Coordinates of C-alpha atoms and ligand atoms in Angstrom, one line a residue:
M19 CA -16.8 -4.3 7.2
R20 CA -14.3 -3.0 4.7
A21 CA -12.9 0.2 6.2
S22 CA -12.5 3.5 4.2
T23 CA -8.8 4.0 3.3
L24 CA -9.3 7.7 3.5
E25 CA -10.8 7.6 7.0
L26 CA -7.9 5.4 8.3
V27 CA -5.3 7.7 6.7
R28 CA -6.9 10.9 7.8
N29 CA -7.0 9.7 11.4
A30 CA -3.2 9.0 11.0
Q31 CA -2.7 12.5 9.6
D32 CA -4.6 14.1 12.4
H33 CA -2.6 12.2 15.1
G34 CA 0.9 12.2 13.6
Y35 CA 1.4 8.6 12.7
A36 CA 1.2 6.5 9.4
V37 CA -0.9 3.5 8.4
P38 CA 1.2 0.7 6.9
A39 CA -0.1 -0.6 3.6
F40 CA 1.2 -4.1 2.9
N41 CA 1.0 -5.8 -0.5
I42 CA -0.3 -9.3 0.1
V43 CA 0.6 -12.2 -2.1
D44 CA -2.0 -14.8 -1.0
E45 CA -4.4 -15.9 1.8
V46 CA -1.6 -16.8 4.2
S47 CA 0.0 -13.3 4.1
L48 CA -3.5 -11.7 4.2
R49 CA -4.5 -13.6 7.4
A50 CA -1.2 -13.0 9.0
L51 CA -1.5 -9.2 8.5
I52 CA -5.1 -9.1 9.9
E53 CA -4.0 -11.2 12.9
A54 CA -1.0 -8.9 13.6
A55 CA -3.2 -5.8 13.2
E56 CA -5.7 -7.1 15.7
A57 CA -3.1 -8.1 18.2
A58 CA -1.5 -4.6 17.9
D59 CA -4.8 -2.7 17.8
S60 CA -3.5 -1.1 14.6
P61 CA -5.4 0.0 11.5
V62 CA -4.0 -1.7 8.3
I63 CA -4.3 -1.3 4.6
I64 CA -4.3 -4.5 2.6
Q65 CA -2.9 -3.8 -0.8
V66 CA -3.0 -5.9 -3.9
S67 CA -0.8 -5.4 -6.9
L68 CA -2.4 -5.7 -10.3
K69 CA -0.3 -8.9 -10.9
T70 CA -1.7 -10.5 -7.7
A71 CA -5.3 -9.3 -8.5
R72 CA -4.9 -10.8 -12.0
S73 CA -3.6 -14.1 -10.7
I74 CA -6.1 -14.6 -7.8
G75 CA -9.1 -12.8 -9.3
V76 CA -10.9 -9.7 -8.0
D77 CA -13.8 -11.6 -6.6
L78 CA -11.7 -14.2 -4.8
V79 CA -9.5 -11.4 -3.2
G80 CA -12.6 -9.6 -2.0
A81 CA -14.1 -12.8 -0.6
M82 CA -10.8 -13.7 1.2
F83 CA -10.5 -10.2 2.6
D84 CA -14.1 -10.3 3.9
S85 CA -13.6 -13.7 5.4
A86 CA -10.3 -12.7 7.1
I87 CA -11.8 -9.7 8.8
R88 CA -15.2 -11.3 9.8
G89 CA -15.5 -11.7 13.5
T90 CA -12.5 -9.4 14.2
S91 CA -12.3 -5.9 15.5
V92 CA -9.7 -4.9 12.9
K93 CA -10.0 -1.7 10.9
A94 CA -8.7 -2.8 7.5
A95 CA -9.1 -1.4 4.1
L96 CA -8.7 -3.2 0.8
H97 CA -6.7 -1.3 -1.8
L98 CA -5.6 -1.9 -5.4
D99 CA -2.0 -0.8 -5.8
H100 CA -0.5 0.8 -9.0
C101 CA -3.0 0.1 -11.8
P102 CA -2.5 1.9 -15.1
D103 CA -5.2 -0.2 -16.8
L104 CA -8.7 1.4 -16.9
A105 CA -10.5 -1.9 -17.5
W106 CA -9.0 -3.4 -14.3
I107 CA -9.7 -0.3 -12.3
T108 CA -13.3 -0.5 -13.4
K109 CA -13.5 -4.2 -12.3
V110 CA -12.2 -3.3 -8.9
I111 CA -14.5 -0.3 -8.5
D112 CA -17.4 -2.5 -9.5
A113 CA -16.3 -5.0 -6.8
R114 CA -16.4 -2.1 -4.2
W115 CA -12.9 -2.4 -2.8
S116 CA -12.1 0.4 -0.4
S117 CA -9.8 2.3 -2.8
V118 CA -7.7 2.1 -6.0
L119 CA -4.4 3.7 -7.1
F120 CA -4.9 4.9 -10.6
D121 CA -1.3 5.0 -11.8
A122 CA -1.3 7.5 -14.7
S123 CA 2.4 8.3 -14.5
D124 CA 3.1 6.9 -17.9
R125 CA 0.7 9.5 -19.5
D126 CA 1.5 13.1 -20.2
F127 CA 0.1 15.7 -17.7
D128 CA -3.2 16.6 -19.4
R129 CA -4.2 13.0 -20.2
A130 CA -3.2 11.8 -16.7
V131 CA -5.5 14.5 -15.1
A132 CA -8.4 13.8 -17.5
E133 CA -8.3 10.0 -17.0
T134 CA -7.8 10.3 -13.3
A135 CA -10.9 12.6 -13.2
Q136 CA -12.8 9.9 -15.1
V137 CA -11.7 7.2 -12.6
V138 CA -12.6 9.4 -9.6
R139 CA -16.1 10.0 -11.0
A140 CA -16.8 6.3 -11.4
A141 CA -15.2 5.4 -8.1
H142 CA -16.9 8.1 -6.0
A143 CA -20.3 7.2 -7.5
V144 CA -20.1 3.9 -5.6
G145 CA -18.1 5.0 -2.5
V146 CA -14.6 3.9 -3.6
E147 CA -11.7 6.2 -3.0
V148 CA -8.8 7.1 -5.3
E149 CA -5.1 7.5 -4.8
T150 CA -3.5 9.5 -7.6
E151 CA 0.0 9.1 -9.1
I152 CA 0.9 11.2 -12.1
E153 CA 4.7 11.5 -11.6
N154 CA 6.4 8.1 -11.5
I155 CA 8.0 6.7 -8.5
V156 CA 11.1 4.9 -9.7
G157 CA 11.4 1.1 -9.8
V158 CA 9.4 -1.7 -11.3
E159 CA 6.9 -3.4 -8.9
D160 CA 5.2 -6.6 -10.0
G161 CA 5.7 -5.6 -13.6
V162 CA 4.4 -2.0 -13.3
G163 CA 6.6 1.1 -13.4
S164 CA 10.0 2.3 -14.8
D165 CA 13.5 2.5 -13.5
V166 CA 13.9 6.1 -14.7
L167 CA 12.0 9.3 -13.9
V168 CA 9.6 9.9 -16.7
H169 CA 7.5 12.7 -15.3
S170 CA 8.1 15.2 -12.5
Y171 CA 6.0 18.3 -11.6
S172 CA 6.1 21.1 -9.1
P173 CA 4.2 20.6 -5.8
E174 CA 1.8 23.3 -7.0
S175 CA 1.0 21.4 -10.2
L176 CA 0.6 18.1 -8.4
V177 CA -1.8 19.5 -5.8
Q178 CA -3.7 21.5 -8.5
A179 CA -4.1 18.2 -10.5
A180 CA -5.3 16.3 -7.5
E181 CA -7.8 19.0 -6.6
D182 CA -9.0 19.3 -10.2
C183 CA -9.6 15.5 -10.6
G184 CA -11.0 15.1 -7.1
A185 CA -8.6 12.4 -6.0
D186 CA -8.6 11.5 -2.3
L187 CA -4.9 10.6 -1.6
L188 CA -1.7 11.9 -3.3
A189 CA 1.4 9.8 -4.2
P190 CA 4.3 12.1 -5.1
Q191 CA 8.0 11.4 -5.7
L192 CA 9.7 11.7 -2.3
G193 CA 13.1 10.3 -3.3
T194 CA 12.2 6.7 -2.6
A195 CA 12.1 3.8 -5.1
H196 CA 10.3 0.5 -5.3
G197 CA 12.4 -2.6 -4.5
E198 CA 15.8 -2.9 -2.8
Y199 CA 18.0 0.2 -2.5
S200 CA 21.6 -0.2 -3.9
G201 CA 22.7 3.1 -2.2
R202 CA 21.1 5.5 0.3
P203 CA 18.1 7.4 -1.2
S204 CA 18.0 11.2 -1.1
L205 CA 14.7 11.7 0.7
L206 CA 12.5 14.8 0.2
P207 CA 10.8 15.5 3.5
G208 CA 10.7 19.2 2.5
R209 CA 8.5 18.2 -0.5
V210 CA 6.1 16.5 1.8
R211 CA 5.8 19.7 3.9
E212 CA 5.3 21.9 0.8
I213 CA 2.5 19.6 -0.4
R214 CA 0.9 19.4 3.0
A215 CA 1.0 23.2 3.2
L216 CA -1.0 23.4 -0.1
T217 CA -3.6 20.7 0.5
D218 CA -5.3 18.6 3.2
K219 CA -5.1 15.5 0.9
P220 CA -3.1 12.8 2.6
V221 CA 0.4 12.1 1.2
V222 CA 1.4 8.5 0.5
L223 CA 5.0 7.2 0.7
H224 CA 5.9 4.5 -1.8
G225 CA 9.0 2.3 -1.7
G226 CA 9.1 1.8 2.0
T227 CA 11.3 -1.3 2.1
G228 CA 14.9 -0.5 3.1
L229 CA 14.4 2.9 4.8
T230 CA 15.9 3.3 8.2
Q231 CA 13.9 3.9 11.4
A232 CA 15.2 7.5 11.4
E233 CA 14.2 8.0 7.7
F234 CA 10.6 6.7 8.4
R235 CA 10.3 9.0 11.4
L236 CA 11.5 12.0 9.4
L237 CA 9.0 11.4 6.7
I238 CA 6.1 10.8 9.1
A239 CA 7.0 14.0 11.0
A240 CA 7.0 15.8 7.7
G241 CA 3.4 14.7 7.1
V242 CA 3.3 11.3 5.3
S243 CA 0.3 9.2 6.6
K244 CA 0.3 6.0 4.4
I245 CA 3.4 4.0 3.9
N246 CA 3.6 1.2 1.3
I247 CA 5.6 -2.0 2.0
S248 CA 5.9 -4.7 -0.5
T249 CA 9.4 -6.0 -1.0
D250 CA 9.9 -6.7 2.7
L251 CA 6.8 -8.8 2.8
K252 CA 7.9 -10.9 -0.2
R253 CA 11.4 -11.3 1.2
T254 CA 10.1 -12.2 4.7
Y255 CA 7.6 -14.7 3.2
M256 CA 10.1 -16.4 0.9
R257 CA 12.9 -16.6 3.5
A258 CA 10.6 -18.2 6.0
A259 CA 9.4 -20.7 3.4
H260 CA 13.0 -21.4 2.3
K261 CA 14.2 -22.0 5.8
F262 CA 11.2 -24.3 6.5
L263 CA 11.8 -26.3 3.3
I264 CA 15.5 -26.8 4.1
D265 CA 14.5 -28.2 7.6
A266 CA 11.7 -30.2 6.0
A267 CA 14.2 -31.8 3.6
E268 CA 16.6 -32.6 6.5
R269 CA 13.7 -34.3 8.4
D270 CA 12.1 -35.7 5.3
E271 CA 8.7 -34.4 6.6
W272 CA 6.4 -32.7 4.0
D273 CA 3.5 -31.0 5.7
P274 CA 2.3 -27.8 3.9
P275 CA 0.1 -26.4 6.7
S276 CA 3.2 -26.4 9.0
M277 CA 5.0 -24.3 6.4
F278 CA 2.1 -21.9 6.2
R279 CA 2.2 -21.5 10.0
S280 CA 5.9 -20.7 9.8
V281 CA 5.5 -18.2 7.1
S282 CA 2.5 -16.6 8.9
G283 CA 4.6 -16.2 12.1
A284 CA 7.3 -14.4 10.1
V285 CA 4.9 -12.1 8.3
R286 CA 3.1 -11.3 11.6
A287 CA 6.4 -10.3 13.2
M288 CA 7.3 -8.1 10.3
A289 CA 4.0 -6.3 10.4
T290 CA 4.2 -5.8 14.2
H291 CA 7.6 -4.1 13.7
Y292 CA 6.1 -1.6 11.3
F293 CA 3.0 -1.0 13.4
D294 CA 5.3 0.0 16.3
L295 CA 7.7 2.0 14.0
F296 CA 5.0 4.0 12.3
G297 CA 3.1 4.7 15.5
S298 CA -0.1 3.0 14.3
A299 CA -0.1 0.4 17.1
G300 CA -2.9 1.1 19.6
Q301 CA -4.6 3.5 17.3
A302 CA -7.4 1.4 15.8
S303 CA -9.9 1.7 18.7
G304 CA -9.9 5.4 18.4
S305 CA -9.7 5.7 14.6
T306 CA -12.4 8.2 13.8
R307 CA -11.5 11.7 12.8
A308 CA -10.8 14.2 15.6
Ligands
13P415 P1 8.6 -1.5 -1.7 O1 8.5 -2.8 -2.5 O2 9.9 -0.8 -1.9 O3 8.4 -1.8 -0.2 O4 7.5 -0.5 -2.1 C1 6.2 -0.8 -2.0 C2 5.3 0.1 -2.7 O5 5.5 1.3 -2.8 C3 4.1 -0.5 -3.3 O6 3.3 0.5 -4.0

């Protein structure tokens, strides 16, 4: 059964850990994450960028997800990452994914809040949850986003907006960026604490790739309970494939399933590292709200 994103993340919030949310790129990465989550007894959020949803198709992603979790004990939610496009949000809500991120950070404040409220109404009517982003997190991910800060608001305005539109999870600027870091980011754990003091809505950290163990721990201790990882999965996947292909060329042996096994092993190891680091390992069996 598709898990509720909110339920997984609230359990993390109550118990002081964070649920990793990985952006899959295909069926190999999806299955690797589910297998790693089962082995680690960790909840997991399977995220799909709009680019990947467009290329695979909303129905096929849903069918792959359901097939991957069938017969397992994994608590896994299916989430649409950054989507500024109302038509695609509607498609995913109609397909009953666990949750969607309506990315309204390219709109001005009033329009962002009004459109998010409209998405929340449609989503909640069929049991789908909504992550809200109205100030942009720097960096372009799979064709969505901007390299400059376009909109920033006070914690009070952000929380008020999330309360007014009824969104379930809140993605604020926390000093991180999507993609690789060229220098060290100036993280904002104080901003997490300020937001958490104003609302019970879980806070989401974007731009996880490249943070140090100490930085992750600092942000989790401040109150972040969902952490997004995309670039590291792509990098891990492609490096494993690249290494395999170099060896394949040397041996002159061309067996795609062997390459998928190699890629899957690398993605599983990456996921296991984050389950341990974020404290989610061992938490799936007890993941109902305290
Ligand atoms: P990274 O690509 O930096 O890991 O960020 C992922 C993310 O925030 C997806 O929304």
